[in-house]
Short mmCIF file of C-alpha atoms and ligand atoms in Angstrom, two decimals:
data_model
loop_
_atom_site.label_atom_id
_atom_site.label_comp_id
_atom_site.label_asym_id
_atom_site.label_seq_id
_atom_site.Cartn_x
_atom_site.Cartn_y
_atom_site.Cartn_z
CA UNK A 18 15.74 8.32 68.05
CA UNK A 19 16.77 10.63 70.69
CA UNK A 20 19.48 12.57 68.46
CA UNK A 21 16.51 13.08 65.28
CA UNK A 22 13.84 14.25 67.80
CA UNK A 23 16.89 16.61 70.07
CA UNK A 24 17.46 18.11 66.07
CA UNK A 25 13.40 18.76 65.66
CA UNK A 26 13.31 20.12 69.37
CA UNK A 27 16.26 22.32 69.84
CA UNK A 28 15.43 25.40 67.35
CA UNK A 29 11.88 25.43 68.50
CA UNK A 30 12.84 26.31 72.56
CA UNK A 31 15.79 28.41 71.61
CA UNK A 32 15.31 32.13 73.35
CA UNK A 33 11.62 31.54 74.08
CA UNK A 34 9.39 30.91 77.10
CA UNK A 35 8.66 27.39 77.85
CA UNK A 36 6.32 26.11 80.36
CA UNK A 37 7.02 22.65 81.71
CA UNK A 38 4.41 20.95 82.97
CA UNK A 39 2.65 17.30 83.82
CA UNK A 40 -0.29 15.68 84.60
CA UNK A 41 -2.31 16.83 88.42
CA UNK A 42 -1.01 15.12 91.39
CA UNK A 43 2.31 14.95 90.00
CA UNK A 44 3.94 11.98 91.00
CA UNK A 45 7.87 11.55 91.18
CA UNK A 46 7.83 10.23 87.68
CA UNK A 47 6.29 13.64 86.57
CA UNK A 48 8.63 16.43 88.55
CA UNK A 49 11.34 14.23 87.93
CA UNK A 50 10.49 14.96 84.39
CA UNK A 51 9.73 18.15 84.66
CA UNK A 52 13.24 18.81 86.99
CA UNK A 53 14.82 17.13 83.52
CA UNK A 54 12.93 19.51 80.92
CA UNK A 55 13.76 22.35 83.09
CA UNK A 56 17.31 21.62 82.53
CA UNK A 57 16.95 20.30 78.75
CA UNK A 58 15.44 23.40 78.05
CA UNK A 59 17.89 25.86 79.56
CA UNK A 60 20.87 23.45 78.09
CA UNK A 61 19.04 24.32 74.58
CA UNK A 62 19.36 27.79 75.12
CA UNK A 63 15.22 28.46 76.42
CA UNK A 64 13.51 29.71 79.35
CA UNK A 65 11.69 27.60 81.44
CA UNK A 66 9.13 27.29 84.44
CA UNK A 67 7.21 24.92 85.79
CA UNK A 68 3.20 24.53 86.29
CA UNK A 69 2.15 21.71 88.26
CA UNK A 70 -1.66 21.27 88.09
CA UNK A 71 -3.58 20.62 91.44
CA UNK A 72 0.19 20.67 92.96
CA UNK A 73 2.56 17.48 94.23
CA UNK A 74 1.72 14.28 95.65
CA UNK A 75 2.40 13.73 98.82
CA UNK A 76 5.25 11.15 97.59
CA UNK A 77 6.59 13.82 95.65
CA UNK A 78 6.58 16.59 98.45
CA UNK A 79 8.58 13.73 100.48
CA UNK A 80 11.17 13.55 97.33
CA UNK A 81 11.75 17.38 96.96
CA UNK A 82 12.49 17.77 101.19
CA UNK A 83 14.55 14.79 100.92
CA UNK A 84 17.41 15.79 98.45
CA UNK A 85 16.36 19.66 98.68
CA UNK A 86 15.65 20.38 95.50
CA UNK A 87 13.27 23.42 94.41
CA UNK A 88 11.50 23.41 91.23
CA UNK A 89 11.36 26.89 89.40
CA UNK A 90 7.75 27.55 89.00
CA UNK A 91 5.83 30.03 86.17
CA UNK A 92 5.10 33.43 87.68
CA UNK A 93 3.31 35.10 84.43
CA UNK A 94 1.22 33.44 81.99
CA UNK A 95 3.01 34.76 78.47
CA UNK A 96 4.33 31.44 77.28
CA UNK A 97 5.57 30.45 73.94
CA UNK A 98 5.92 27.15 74.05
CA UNK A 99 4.16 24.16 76.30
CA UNK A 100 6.12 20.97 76.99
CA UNK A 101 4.28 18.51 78.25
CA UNK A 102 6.01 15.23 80.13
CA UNK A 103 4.25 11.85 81.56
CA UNK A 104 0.70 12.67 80.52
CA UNK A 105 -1.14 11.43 77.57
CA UNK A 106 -4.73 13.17 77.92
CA UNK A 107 -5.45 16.96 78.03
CA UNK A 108 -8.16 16.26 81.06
CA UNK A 109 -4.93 15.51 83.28
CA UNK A 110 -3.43 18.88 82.48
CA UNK A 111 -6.83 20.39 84.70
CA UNK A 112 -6.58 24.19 83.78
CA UNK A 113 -3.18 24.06 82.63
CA UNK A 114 -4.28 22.57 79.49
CA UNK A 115 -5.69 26.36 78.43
CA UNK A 116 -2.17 27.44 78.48
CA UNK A 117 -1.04 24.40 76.26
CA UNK A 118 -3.32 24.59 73.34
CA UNK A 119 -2.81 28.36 73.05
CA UNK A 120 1.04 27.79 72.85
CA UNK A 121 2.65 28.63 69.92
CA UNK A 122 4.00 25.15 69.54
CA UNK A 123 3.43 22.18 72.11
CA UNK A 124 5.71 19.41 72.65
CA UNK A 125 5.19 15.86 74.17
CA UNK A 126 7.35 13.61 75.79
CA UNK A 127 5.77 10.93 77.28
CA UNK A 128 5.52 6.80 77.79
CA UNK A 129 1.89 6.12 78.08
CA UNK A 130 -0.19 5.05 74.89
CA UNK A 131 -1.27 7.76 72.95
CA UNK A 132 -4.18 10.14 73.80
CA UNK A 133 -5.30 13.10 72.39
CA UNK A 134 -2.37 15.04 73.95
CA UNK A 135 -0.20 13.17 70.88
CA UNK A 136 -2.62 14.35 68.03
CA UNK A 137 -2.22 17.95 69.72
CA UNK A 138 1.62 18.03 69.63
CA UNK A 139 3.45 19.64 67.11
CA UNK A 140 6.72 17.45 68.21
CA UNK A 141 6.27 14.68 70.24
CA UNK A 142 8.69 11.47 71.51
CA UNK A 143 6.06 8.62 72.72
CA UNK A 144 7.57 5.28 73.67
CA UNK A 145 5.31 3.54 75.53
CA UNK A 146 7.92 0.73 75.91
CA UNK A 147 10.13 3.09 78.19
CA UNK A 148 9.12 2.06 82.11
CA UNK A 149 9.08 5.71 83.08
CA UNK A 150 9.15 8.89 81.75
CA UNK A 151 12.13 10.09 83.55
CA UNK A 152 14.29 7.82 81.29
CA UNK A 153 13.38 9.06 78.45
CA UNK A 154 13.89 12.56 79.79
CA UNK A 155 18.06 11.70 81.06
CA UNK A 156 18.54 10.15 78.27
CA UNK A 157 17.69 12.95 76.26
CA UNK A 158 19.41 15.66 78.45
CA UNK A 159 22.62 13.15 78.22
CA UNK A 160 22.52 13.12 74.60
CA UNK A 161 22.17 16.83 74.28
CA UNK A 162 25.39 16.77 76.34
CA UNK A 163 23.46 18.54 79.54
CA UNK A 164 23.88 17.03 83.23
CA UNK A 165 22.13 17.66 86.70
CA UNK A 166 23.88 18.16 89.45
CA UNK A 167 24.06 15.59 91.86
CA UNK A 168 20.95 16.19 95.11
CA UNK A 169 18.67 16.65 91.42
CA UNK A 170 20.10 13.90 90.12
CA UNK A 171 19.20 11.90 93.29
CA UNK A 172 15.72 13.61 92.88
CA UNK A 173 15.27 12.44 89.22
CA UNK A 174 16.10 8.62 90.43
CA UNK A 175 12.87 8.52 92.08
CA UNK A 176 11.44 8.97 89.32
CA UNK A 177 11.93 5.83 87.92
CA UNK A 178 12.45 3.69 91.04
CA UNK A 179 8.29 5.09 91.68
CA UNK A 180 7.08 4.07 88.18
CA UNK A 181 9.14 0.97 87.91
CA UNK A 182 7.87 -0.43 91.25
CA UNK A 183 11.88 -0.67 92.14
CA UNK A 184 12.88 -1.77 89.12
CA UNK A 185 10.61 -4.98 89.36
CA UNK A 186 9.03 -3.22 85.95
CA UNK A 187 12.06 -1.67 84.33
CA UNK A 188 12.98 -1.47 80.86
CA UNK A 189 16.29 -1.06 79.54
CA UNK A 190 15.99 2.36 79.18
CA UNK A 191 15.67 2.41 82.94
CA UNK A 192 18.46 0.84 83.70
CA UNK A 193 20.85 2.58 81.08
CA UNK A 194 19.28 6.26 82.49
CA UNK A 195 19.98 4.97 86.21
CA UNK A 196 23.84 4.60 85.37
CA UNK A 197 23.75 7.66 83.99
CA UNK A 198 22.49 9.30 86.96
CA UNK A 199 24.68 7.34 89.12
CA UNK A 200 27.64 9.57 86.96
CA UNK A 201 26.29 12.41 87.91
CA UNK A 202 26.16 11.88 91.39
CA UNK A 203 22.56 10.47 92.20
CA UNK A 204 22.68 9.03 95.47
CA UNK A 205 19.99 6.19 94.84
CA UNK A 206 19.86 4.62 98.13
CA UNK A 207 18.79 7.39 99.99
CA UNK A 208 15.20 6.79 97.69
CA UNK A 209 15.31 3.36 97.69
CA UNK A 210 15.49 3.76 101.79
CA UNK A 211 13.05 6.64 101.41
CA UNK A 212 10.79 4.18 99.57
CA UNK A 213 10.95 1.40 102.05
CA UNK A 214 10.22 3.43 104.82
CA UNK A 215 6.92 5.08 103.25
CA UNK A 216 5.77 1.82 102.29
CA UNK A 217 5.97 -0.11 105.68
CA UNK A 218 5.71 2.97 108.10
CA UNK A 219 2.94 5.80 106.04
CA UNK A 220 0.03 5.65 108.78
CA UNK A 221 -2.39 6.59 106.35
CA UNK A 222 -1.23 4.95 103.22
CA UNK A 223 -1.47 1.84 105.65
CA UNK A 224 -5.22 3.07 107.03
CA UNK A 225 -6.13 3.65 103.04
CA UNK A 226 -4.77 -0.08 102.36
CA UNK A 227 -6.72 -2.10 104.99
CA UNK A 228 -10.02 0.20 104.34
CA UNK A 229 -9.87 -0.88 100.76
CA UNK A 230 -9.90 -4.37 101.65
CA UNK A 231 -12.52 -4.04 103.95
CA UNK A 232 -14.78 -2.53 101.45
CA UNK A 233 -13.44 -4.97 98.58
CA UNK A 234 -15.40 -6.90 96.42
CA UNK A 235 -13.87 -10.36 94.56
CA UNK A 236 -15.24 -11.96 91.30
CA UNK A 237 -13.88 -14.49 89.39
CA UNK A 238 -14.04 -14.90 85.69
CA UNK A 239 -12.07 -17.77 83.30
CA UNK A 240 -11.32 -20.21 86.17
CA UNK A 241 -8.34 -18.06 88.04
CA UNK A 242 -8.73 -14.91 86.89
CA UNK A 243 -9.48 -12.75 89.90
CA UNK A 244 -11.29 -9.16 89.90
CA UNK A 245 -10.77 -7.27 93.15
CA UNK A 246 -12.25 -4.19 93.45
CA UNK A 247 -12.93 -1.53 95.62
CA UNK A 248 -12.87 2.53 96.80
CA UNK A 249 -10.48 4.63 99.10
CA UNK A 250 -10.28 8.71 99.50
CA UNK A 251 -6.95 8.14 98.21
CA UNK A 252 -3.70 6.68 97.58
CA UNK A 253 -5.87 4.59 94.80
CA UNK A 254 -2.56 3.84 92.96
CA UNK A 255 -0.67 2.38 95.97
CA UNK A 256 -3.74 0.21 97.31
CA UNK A 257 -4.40 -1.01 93.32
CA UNK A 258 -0.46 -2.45 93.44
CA UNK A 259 -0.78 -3.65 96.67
CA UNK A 260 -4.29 -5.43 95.30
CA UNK A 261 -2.06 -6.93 92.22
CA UNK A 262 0.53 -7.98 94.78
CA UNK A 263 -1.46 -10.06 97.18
CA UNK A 264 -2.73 -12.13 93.96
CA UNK A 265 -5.33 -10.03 91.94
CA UNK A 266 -5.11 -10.25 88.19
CA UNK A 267 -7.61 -7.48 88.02
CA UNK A 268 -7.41 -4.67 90.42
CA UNK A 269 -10.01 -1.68 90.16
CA UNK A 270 -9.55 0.96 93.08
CA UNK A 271 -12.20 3.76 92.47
CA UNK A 272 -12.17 7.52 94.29
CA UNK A 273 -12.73 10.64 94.41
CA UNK A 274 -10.26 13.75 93.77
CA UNK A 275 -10.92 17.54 92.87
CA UNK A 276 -14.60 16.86 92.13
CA UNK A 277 -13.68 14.32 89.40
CA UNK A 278 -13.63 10.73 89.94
CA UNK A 279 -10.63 8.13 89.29
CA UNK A 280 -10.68 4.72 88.87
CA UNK A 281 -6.84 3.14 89.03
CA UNK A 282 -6.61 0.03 87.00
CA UNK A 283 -3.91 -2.68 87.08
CA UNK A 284 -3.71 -6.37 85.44
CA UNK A 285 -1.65 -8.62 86.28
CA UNK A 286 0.88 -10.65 83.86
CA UNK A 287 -1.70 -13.65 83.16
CA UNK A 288 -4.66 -11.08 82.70
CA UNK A 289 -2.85 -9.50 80.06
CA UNK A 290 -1.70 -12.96 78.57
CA UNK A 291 -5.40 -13.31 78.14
CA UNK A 292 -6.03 -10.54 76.50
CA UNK A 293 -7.72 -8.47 79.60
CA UNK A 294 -5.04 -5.13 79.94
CA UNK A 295 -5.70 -2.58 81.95
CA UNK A 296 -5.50 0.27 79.31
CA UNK A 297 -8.46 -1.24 77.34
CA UNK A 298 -10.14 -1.74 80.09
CA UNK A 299 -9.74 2.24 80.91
CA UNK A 300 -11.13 2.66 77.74
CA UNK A 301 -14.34 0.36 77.80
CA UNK A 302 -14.90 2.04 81.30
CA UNK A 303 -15.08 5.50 80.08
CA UNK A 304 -16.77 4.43 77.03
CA UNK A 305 -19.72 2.91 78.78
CA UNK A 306 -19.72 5.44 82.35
CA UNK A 307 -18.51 8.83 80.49
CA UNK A 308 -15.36 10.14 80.74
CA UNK A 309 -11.31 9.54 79.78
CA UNK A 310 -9.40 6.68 79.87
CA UNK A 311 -5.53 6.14 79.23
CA UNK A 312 -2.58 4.66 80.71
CA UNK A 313 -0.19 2.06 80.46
CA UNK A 314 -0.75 -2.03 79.55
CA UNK A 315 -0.64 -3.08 83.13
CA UNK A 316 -1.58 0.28 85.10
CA UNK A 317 -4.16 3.39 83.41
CA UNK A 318 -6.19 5.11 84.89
CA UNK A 319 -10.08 6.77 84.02
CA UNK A 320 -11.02 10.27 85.02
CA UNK A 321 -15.26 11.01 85.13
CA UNK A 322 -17.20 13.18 86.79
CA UNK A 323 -18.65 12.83 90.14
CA UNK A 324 -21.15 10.17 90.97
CA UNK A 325 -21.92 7.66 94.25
CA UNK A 326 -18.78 5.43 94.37
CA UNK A 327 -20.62 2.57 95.28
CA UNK A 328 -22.20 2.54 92.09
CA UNK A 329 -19.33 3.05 90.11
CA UNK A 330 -17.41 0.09 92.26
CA UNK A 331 -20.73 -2.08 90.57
CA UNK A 332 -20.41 -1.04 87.62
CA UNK A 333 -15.90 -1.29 87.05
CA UNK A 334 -16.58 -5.11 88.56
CA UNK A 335 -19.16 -5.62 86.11
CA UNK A 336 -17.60 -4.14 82.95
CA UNK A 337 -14.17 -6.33 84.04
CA UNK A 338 -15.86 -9.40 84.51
CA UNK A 339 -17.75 -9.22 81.19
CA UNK A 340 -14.05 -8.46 79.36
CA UNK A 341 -12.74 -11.54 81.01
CA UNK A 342 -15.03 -14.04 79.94
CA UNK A 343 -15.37 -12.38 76.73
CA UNK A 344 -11.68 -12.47 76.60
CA UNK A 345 -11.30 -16.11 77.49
CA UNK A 346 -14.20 -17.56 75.61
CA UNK A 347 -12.06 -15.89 72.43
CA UNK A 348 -15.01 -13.25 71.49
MN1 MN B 25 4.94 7.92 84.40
#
């Protein structure tokens, strides 16, 4: 699959000006990818930059200092041809998207399930089976015969260990795109120690953490399914896992970011097992509050404008305990 869609790809970015970009607040799994279709693209004989929309996590700021590697970002705005990575909706692109649907052709490579994004793309690879969407992006330079050289290679490896969780949710991909990097030089424990150290040391990731349990609220629907949810001013994504981790099978972490609202969604394995995911769940909540939904199985995440986040906090527990006992009851 990787050789057919390298043979669609290849004459459309030769000699022309391609913007690389990802969803807003890119996380390592999205300049990773980015980092990778810089390189793809200059291997296939292109010119790229980068746009990042709303700019870098914090995570991802850490990454970039750590192995000192500088992304190449877009100075003008006269691009030919948009390449999207990690992002399945057109609201995550923020104003970037204006850029994108103007391209002359626009290109998706990405791991969540489809959004509108994939009905936009004139050449897409979507494998929402691949843990990350880093993988998919080494595996692709490797088969176009490109490499990275080894502090980006390094880089690119946080990619995946951030959307794997450390390899607790790899897929083979992962692993086969992780001994690739290792060839090229990728110094992985310096992330995984980088990792480690965030997670037990970050003063505010740990402030965010213990404020979201002090605010949480805990429902129970189907006997043990448990619905935990709750609001932070951010690091939403960490404090959902962490939710999942001390025994939720429904985690709903709502806040607020650039005058939009998220809500980050995870289920656990049984949830899912009983037919409660976390991407349909994105969808039923921006189907009944407003707004877009998209994501992963276990992990999505919906964007909607502002409103009081107490009332939304209501309103995700509600709409998840309703799925679960509709789920379990078979309806
Ligand atoms: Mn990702």
């Amino acid at each position: 699959m990787f050789r057919d869609f390298l043979n669609e790809l290849a004459p459309r970015l030769k000699e022309r000006k391609v913007l690389v970009t990802s969803h807003a607040n890119a996380d390592p799994d999205a300049i990773s990818s980015i980092l990778v279709g810089l390189r793809l693209v200059e291997h296939l004989g292109g010119k790229g930059c980068a746009l990042v929309p709303q700019g870098l996590s914090k995570v991802s700021r850490e990454m970039l200092n750590l192995t000192g590697v500088e992304l190449k970002y877009c100075s003008g705005r006269d691009i030919e041809v948009c390449l999207v990575v990690d992002s399945s909706n057109s609201v995550q692109l923020g104003d970037v998207w204006s850029l994108c649907s103007t391209a002359r052709v626009r290109v998706l490579i990405d791991h969540h399930m489809p959004g509108n994004l994939a009905e936009a793309a004139d050449v897409k690879l979507i494998d929402p089976t691949a843990s990350s969407a880093t993988e998919l992006m080494v595996l692709l330079l490797h088969e176009a015969g490109g490499k990275l050289s080894p502090p980006e290679a390094t880089l690119v490896s946080s990619g995946i260990f951030y959307d794997t969780r450390t390899f607790s949710y790899a897929s083979r991909y992962a692993f086969k795109a992780m001994s690739v990097l290792l060839d090229w030089g990728c110094e992985h424990k310096k992330i995984a120690k980088a990792f480690a150290a965030r997670k037990r040391g970050d003063f505010s990731l740990r402030m965010a953490v213990l404020k979201a349990l002090s605010r949480m609220r805990l429902e129970r629907a189907c006997e043990d399914i448990l619905i935990a949810t709750t609001h932070v001013s951010s690091y939403e994504s960490d404090v959902a896992n962490v939710l999942l981790s001390l025994g939720a099978d429904v985690a709903l972490v709502v806040s607020e970011k650039s005058a939009l609202l998220r809500v980050s969604v995870r289920t656990s394995e049984r949830a899912i097992s009983r037919g409660v995911s976390a991407y349909d769940l994105s969808l039923q909540i921006a189907e009944k509050l407003g707004g877009e939904g998209g994501g992963h199985e276990g992990a999505s995440m919906v964007h909607m404008n502002l409103r009081p986040l107490e009332s939304v906090v209501e309103e995700v527990a509600k709409i998840a305990v309703g799925r679960a006992t509709k789920a379990c009851s078979g309806r």
